[in-house]
mmCIF file with all atom_site columns, C-alpha atoms in Angstrom:
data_model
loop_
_atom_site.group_PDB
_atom_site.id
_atom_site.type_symbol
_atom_site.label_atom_id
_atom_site.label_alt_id
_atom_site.label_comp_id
_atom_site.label_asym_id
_atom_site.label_entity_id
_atom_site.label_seq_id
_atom_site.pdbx_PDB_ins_code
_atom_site.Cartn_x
_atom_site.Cartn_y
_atom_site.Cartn_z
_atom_site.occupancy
_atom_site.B_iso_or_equiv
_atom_site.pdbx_formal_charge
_atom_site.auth_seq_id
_atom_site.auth_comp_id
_atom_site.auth_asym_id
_atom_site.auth_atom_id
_atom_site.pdbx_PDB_model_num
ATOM 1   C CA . UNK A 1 1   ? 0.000   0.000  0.000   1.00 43.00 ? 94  UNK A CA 1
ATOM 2   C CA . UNK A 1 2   ? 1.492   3.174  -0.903  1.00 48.00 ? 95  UNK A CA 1
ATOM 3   C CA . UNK A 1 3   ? 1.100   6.336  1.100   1.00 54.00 ? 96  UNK A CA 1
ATOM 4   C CA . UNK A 1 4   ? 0.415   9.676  -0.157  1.00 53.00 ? 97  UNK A CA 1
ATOM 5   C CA . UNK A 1 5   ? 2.685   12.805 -1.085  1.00 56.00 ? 98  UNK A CA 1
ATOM 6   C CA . UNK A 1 6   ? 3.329   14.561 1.801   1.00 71.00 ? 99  UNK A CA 1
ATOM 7   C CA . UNK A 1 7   ? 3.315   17.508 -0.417  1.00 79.00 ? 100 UNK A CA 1
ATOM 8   C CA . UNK A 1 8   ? 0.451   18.171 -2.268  1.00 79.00 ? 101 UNK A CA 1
ATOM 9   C CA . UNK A 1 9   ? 0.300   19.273 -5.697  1.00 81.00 ? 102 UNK A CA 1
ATOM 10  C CA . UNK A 1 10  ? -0.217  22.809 -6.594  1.00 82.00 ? 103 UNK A CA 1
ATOM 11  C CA . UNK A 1 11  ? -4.298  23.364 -7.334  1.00 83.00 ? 104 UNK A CA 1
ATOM 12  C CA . UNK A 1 12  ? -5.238  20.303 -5.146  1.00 86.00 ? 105 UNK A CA 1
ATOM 13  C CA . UNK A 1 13  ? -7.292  21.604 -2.226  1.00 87.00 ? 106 UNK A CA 1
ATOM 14  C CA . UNK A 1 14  ? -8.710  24.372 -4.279  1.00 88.00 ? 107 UNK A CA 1
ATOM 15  C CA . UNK A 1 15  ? -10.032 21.949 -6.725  1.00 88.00 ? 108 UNK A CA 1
ATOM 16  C CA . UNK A 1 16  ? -10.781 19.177 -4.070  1.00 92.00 ? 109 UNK A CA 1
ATOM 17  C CA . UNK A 1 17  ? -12.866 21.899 -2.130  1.00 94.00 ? 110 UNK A CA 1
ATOM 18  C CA . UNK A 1 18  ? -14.619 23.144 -5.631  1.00 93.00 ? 111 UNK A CA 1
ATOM 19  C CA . UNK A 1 19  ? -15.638 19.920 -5.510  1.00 94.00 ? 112 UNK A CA 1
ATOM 20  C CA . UNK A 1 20  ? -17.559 19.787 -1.929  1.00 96.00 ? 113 UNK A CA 1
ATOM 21  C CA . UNK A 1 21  ? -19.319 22.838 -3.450  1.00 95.00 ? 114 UNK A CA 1
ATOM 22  C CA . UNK A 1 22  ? -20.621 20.754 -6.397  1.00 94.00 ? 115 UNK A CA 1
ATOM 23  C CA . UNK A 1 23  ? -21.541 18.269 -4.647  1.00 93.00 ? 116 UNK A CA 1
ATOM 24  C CA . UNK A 1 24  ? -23.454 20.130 -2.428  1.00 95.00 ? 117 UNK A CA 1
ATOM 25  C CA . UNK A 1 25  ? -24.764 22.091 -4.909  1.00 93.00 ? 118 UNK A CA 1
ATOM 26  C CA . UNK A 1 26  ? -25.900 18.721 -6.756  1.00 91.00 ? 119 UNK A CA 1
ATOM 27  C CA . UNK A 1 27  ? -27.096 17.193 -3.704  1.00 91.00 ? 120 UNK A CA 1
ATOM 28  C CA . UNK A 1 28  ? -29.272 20.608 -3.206  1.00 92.00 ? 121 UNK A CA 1
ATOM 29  C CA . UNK A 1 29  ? -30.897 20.372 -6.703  1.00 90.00 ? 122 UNK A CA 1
ATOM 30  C CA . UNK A 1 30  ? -31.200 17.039 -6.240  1.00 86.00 ? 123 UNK A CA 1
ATOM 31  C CA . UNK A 1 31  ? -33.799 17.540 -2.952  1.00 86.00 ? 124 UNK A CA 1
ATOM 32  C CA . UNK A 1 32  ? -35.582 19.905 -5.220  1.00 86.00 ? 125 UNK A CA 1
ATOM 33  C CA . UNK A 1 33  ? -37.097 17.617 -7.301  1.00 81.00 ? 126 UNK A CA 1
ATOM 34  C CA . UNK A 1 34  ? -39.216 16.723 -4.377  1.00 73.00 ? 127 UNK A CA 1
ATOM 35  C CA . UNK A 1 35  ? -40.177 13.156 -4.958  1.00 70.00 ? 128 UNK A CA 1
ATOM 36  C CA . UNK A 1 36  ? -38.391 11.003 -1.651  1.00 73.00 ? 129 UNK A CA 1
ATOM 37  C CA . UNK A 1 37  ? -41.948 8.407  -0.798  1.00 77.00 ? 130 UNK A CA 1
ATOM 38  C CA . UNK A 1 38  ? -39.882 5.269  -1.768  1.00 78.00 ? 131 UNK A CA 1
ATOM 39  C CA . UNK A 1 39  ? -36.553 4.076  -2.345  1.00 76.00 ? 132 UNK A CA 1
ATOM 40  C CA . UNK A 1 40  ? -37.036 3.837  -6.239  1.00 74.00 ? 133 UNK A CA 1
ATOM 41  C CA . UNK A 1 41  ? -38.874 7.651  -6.230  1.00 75.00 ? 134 UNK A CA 1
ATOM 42  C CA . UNK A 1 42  ? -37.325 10.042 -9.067  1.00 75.00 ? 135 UNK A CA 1
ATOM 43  C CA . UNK A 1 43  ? -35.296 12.140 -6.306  1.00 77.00 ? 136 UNK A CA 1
ATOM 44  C CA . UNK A 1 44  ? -33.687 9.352  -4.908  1.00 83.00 ? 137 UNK A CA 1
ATOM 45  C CA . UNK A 1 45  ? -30.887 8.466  -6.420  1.00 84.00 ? 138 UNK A CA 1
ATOM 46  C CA . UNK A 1 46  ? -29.513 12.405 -7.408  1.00 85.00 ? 139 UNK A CA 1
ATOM 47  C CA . UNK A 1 47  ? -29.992 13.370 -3.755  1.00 88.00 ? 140 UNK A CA 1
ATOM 48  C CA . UNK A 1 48  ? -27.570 10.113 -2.754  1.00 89.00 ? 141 UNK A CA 1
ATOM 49  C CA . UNK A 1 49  ? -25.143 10.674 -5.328  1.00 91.00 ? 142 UNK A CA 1
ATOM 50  C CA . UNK A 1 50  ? -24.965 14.035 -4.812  1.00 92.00 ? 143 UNK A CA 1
ATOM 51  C CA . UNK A 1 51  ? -24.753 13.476 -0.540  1.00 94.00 ? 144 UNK A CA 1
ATOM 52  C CA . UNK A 1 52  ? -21.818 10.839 -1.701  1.00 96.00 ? 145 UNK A CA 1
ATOM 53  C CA . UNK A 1 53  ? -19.988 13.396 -3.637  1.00 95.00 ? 146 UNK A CA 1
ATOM 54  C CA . UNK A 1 54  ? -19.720 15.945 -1.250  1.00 96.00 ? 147 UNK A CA 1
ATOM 55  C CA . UNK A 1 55  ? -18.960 13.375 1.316   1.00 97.00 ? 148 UNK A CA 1
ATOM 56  C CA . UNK A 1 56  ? -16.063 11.894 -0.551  1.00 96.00 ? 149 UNK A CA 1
ATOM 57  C CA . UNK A 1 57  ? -15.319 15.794 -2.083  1.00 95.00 ? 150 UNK A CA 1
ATOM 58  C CA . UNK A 1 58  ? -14.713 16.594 1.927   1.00 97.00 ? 151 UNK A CA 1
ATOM 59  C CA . UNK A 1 59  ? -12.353 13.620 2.906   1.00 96.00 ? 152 UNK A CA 1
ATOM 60  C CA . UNK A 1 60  ? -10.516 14.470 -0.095  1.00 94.00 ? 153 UNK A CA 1
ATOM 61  C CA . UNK A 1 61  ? -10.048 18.340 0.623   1.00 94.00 ? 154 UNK A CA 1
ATOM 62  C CA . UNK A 1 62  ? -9.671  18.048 4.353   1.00 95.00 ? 155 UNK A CA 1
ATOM 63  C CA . UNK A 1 63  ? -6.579  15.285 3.365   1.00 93.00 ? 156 UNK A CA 1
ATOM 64  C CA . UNK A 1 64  ? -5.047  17.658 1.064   1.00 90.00 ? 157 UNK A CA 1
ATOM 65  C CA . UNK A 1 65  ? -5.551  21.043 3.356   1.00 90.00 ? 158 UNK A CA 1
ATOM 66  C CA . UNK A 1 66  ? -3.310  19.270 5.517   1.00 90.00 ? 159 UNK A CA 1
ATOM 67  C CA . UNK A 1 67  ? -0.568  18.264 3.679   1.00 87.00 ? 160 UNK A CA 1
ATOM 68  C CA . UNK A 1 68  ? 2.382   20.402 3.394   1.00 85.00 ? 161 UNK A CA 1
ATOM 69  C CA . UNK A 1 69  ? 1.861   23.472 0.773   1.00 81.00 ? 162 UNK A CA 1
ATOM 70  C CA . UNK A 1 70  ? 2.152   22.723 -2.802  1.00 77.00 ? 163 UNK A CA 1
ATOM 71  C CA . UNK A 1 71  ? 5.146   22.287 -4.852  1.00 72.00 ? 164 UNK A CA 1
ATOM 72  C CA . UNK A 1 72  ? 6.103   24.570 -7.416  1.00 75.00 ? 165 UNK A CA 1
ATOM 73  C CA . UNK A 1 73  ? 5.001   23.569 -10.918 1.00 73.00 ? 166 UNK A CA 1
ATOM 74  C CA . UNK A 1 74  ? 1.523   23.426 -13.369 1.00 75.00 ? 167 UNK A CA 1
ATOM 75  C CA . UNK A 1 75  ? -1.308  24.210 -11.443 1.00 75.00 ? 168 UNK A CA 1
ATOM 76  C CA . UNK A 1 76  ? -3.219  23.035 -14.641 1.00 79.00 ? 169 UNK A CA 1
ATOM 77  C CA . UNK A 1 77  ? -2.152  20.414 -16.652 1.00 81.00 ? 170 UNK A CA 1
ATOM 78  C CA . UNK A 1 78  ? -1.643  20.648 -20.325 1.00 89.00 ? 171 UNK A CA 1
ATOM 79  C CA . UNK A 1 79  ? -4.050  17.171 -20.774 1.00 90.00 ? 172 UNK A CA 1
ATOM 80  C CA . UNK A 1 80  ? -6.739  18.563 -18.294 1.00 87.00 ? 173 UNK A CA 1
ATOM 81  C CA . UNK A 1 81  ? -6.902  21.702 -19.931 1.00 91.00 ? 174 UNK A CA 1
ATOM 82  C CA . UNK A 1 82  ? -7.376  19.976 -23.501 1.00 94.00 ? 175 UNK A CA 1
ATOM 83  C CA . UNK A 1 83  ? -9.809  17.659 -22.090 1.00 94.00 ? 176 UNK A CA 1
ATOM 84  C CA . UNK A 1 84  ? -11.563 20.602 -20.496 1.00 92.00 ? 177 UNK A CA 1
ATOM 85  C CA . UNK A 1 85  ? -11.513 22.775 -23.732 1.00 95.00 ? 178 UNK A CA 1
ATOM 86  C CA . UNK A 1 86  ? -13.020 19.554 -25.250 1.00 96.00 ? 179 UNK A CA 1
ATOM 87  C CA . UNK A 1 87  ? -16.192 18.817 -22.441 1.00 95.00 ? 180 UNK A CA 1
ATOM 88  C CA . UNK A 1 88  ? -16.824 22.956 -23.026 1.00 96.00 ? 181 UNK A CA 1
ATOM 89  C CA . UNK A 1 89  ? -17.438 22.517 -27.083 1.00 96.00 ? 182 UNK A CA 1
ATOM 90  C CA . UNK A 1 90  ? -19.062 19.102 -26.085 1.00 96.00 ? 183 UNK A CA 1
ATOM 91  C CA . UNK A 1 91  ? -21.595 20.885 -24.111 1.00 95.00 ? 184 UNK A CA 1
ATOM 92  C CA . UNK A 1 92  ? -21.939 24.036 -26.881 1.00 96.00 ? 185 UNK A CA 1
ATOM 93  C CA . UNK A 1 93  ? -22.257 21.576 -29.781 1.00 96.00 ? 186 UNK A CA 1
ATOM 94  C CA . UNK A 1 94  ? -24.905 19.500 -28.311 1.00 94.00 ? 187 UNK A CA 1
ATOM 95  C CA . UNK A 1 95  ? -27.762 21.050 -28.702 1.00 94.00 ? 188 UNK A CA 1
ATOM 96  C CA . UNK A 1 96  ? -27.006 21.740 -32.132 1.00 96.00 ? 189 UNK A CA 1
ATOM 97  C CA . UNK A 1 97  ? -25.081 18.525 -33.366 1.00 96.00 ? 190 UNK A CA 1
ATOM 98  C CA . UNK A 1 98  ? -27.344 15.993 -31.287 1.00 94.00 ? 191 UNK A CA 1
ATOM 99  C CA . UNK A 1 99  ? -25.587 13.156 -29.233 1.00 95.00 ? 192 UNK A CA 1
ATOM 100 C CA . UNK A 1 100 ? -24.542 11.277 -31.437 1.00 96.00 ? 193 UNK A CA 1
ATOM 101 C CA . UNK A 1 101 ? -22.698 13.380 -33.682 1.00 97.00 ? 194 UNK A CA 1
ATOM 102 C CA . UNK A 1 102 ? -21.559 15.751 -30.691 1.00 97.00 ? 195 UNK A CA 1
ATOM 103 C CA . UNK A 1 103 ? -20.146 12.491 -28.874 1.00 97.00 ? 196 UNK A CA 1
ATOM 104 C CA . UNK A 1 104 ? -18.373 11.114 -31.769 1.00 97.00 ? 197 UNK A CA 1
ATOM 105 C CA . UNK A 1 105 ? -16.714 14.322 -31.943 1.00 97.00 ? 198 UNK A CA 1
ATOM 106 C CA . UNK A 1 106 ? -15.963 14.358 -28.631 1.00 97.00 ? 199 UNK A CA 1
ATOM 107 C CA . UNK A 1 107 ? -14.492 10.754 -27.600 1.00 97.00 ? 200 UNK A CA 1
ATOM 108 C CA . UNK A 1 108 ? -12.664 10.924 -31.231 1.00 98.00 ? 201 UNK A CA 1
ATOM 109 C CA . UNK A 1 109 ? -11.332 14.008 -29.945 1.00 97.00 ? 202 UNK A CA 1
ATOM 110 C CA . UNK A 1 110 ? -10.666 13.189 -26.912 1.00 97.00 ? 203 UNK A CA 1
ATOM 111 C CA . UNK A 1 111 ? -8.712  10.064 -27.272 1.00 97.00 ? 204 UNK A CA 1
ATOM 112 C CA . UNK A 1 112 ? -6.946  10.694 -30.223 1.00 96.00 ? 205 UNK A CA 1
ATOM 113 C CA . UNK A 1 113 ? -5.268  13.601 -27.525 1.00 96.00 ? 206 UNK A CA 1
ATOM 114 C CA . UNK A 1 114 ? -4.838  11.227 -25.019 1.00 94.00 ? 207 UNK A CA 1
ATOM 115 C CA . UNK A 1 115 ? -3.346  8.584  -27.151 1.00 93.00 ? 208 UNK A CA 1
ATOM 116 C CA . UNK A 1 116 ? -0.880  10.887 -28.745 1.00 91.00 ? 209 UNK A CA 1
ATOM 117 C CA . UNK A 1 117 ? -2.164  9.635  -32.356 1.00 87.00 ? 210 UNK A CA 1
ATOM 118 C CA . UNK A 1 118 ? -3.853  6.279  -32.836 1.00 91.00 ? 211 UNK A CA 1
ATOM 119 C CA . UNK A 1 119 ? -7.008  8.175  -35.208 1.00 95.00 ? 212 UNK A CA 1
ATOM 120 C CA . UNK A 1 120 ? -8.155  5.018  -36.618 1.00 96.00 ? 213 UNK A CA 1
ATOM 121 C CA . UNK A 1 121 ? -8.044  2.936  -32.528 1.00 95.00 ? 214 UNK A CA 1
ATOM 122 C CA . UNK A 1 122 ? -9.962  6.502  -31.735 1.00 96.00 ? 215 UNK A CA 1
ATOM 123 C CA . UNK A 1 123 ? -12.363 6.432  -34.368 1.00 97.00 ? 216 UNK A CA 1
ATOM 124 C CA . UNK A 1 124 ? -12.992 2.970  -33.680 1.00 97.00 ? 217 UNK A CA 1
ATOM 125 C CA . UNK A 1 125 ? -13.143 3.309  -29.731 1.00 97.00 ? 218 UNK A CA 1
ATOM 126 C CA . UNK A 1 126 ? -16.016 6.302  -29.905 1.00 97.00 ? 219 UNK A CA 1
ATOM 127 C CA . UNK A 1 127 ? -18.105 4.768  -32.488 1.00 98.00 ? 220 UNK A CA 1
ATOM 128 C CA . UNK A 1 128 ? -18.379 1.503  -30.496 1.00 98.00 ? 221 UNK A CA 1
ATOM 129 C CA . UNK A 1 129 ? -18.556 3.302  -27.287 1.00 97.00 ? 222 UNK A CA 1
ATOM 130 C CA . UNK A 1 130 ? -21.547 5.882  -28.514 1.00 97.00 ? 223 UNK A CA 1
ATOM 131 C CA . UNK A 1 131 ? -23.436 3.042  -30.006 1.00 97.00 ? 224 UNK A CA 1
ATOM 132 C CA . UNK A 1 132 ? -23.312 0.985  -26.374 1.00 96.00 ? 225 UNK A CA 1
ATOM 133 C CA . UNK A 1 133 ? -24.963 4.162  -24.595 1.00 95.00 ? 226 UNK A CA 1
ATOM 134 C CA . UNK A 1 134 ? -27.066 4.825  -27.669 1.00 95.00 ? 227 UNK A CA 1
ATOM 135 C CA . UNK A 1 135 ? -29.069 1.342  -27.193 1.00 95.00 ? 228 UNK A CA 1
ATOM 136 C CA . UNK A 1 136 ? -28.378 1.649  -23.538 1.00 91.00 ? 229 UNK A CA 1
ATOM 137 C CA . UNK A 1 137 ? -30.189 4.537  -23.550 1.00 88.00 ? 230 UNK A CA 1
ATOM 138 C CA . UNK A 1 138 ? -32.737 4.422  -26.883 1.00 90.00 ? 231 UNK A CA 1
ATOM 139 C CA . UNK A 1 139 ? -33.838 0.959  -26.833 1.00 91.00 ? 232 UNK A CA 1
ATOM 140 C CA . UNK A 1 140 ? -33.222 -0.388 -23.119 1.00 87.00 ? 233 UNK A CA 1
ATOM 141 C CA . UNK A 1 141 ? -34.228 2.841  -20.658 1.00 82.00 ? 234 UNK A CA 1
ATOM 142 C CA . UNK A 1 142 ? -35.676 4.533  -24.088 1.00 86.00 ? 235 UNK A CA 1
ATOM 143 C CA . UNK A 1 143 ? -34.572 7.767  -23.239 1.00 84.00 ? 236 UNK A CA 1
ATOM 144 C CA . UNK A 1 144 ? -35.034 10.522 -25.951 1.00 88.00 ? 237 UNK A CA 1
ATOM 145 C CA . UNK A 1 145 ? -31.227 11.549 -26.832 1.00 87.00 ? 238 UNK A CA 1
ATOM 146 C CA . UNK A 1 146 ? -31.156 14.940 -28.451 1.00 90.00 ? 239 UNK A CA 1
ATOM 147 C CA . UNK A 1 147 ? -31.508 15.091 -32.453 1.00 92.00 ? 240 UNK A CA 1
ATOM 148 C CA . UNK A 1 148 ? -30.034 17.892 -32.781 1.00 91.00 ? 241 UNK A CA 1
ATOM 149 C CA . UNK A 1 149 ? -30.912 20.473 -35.979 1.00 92.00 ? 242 UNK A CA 1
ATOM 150 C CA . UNK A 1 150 ? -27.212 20.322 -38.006 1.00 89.00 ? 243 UNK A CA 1
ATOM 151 C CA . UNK A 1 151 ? -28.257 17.259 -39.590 1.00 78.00 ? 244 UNK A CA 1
ATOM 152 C CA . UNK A 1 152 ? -32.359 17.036 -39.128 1.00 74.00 ? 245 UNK A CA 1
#
């Protein structure tokens, strides 16, 4: 079993208490939607995850607040920012480019960065990946994915 860094890396407990806000945040939407009567009710599940997220969001910060300050170096890596860039036009192409398109795009994308290269492993990866969540979601749950109007 290894141990952690005594140090902590720079941007850790800012981002690992960013992350007790969201997940109280989610956990507060979550109680919103009002519907707790049984364990299988609509507002079950979001309220739990959410509760479990800020739970696991405060062990995390409260390790890393007290851990010696942060090294000098990248507060942001070079990947995370990419990969953040990415989930931003993911989000703004949605809409627009439905699912499908908008997460071929996006796991393409994405792993072809990640992978240094690889396009056709890539290409190959997100198309078999989107069409899992596509009957996952269509034809098992059927969930309405959005259309989108590029290509309608």
């Amino acid at each position: 079993m290894t141990r952690h860094a005594a140090v902590r890396p720079p941007g850790e407990a800012v981002f690992a208490w960013a992350m007790v806000l969201l997940g109280a945040f989610v956990a507060w939407q979550a109680s919103g939607i009002g519907y707790f009567d049984t364990p299988s009710a609509a507002g079950v599940f979001p309220l739990a995850a959410g509760v479990a997220m800020t739970l696991a969001a405060l062990a995390a910060a409260m390790a890393a607040t007290r851990r010696a300050a942060p090294v000098a170096g990248a507060v942001l890596p070079r990947d995370v920012a990419v990969i953040g860039a990415l989930v931003l036009g993911y989000m703004a192409t949605l809409e627009a480019a439905g699912f499908i398109l908008a997460s071929l795009a996006f796991l393409f994308l994405a792993i072809t960065w990640l992978q240094r290269g690889f396009w056709l492993r890539a290409a190959l990866t997100a198309a078999v990946a989107v069409g899992i969540v596509w009957v996952v979601f269509r034809l098992v749950f059927r969930v309405i994915l959005p259309a989108g109007w590029i290509l309608a």
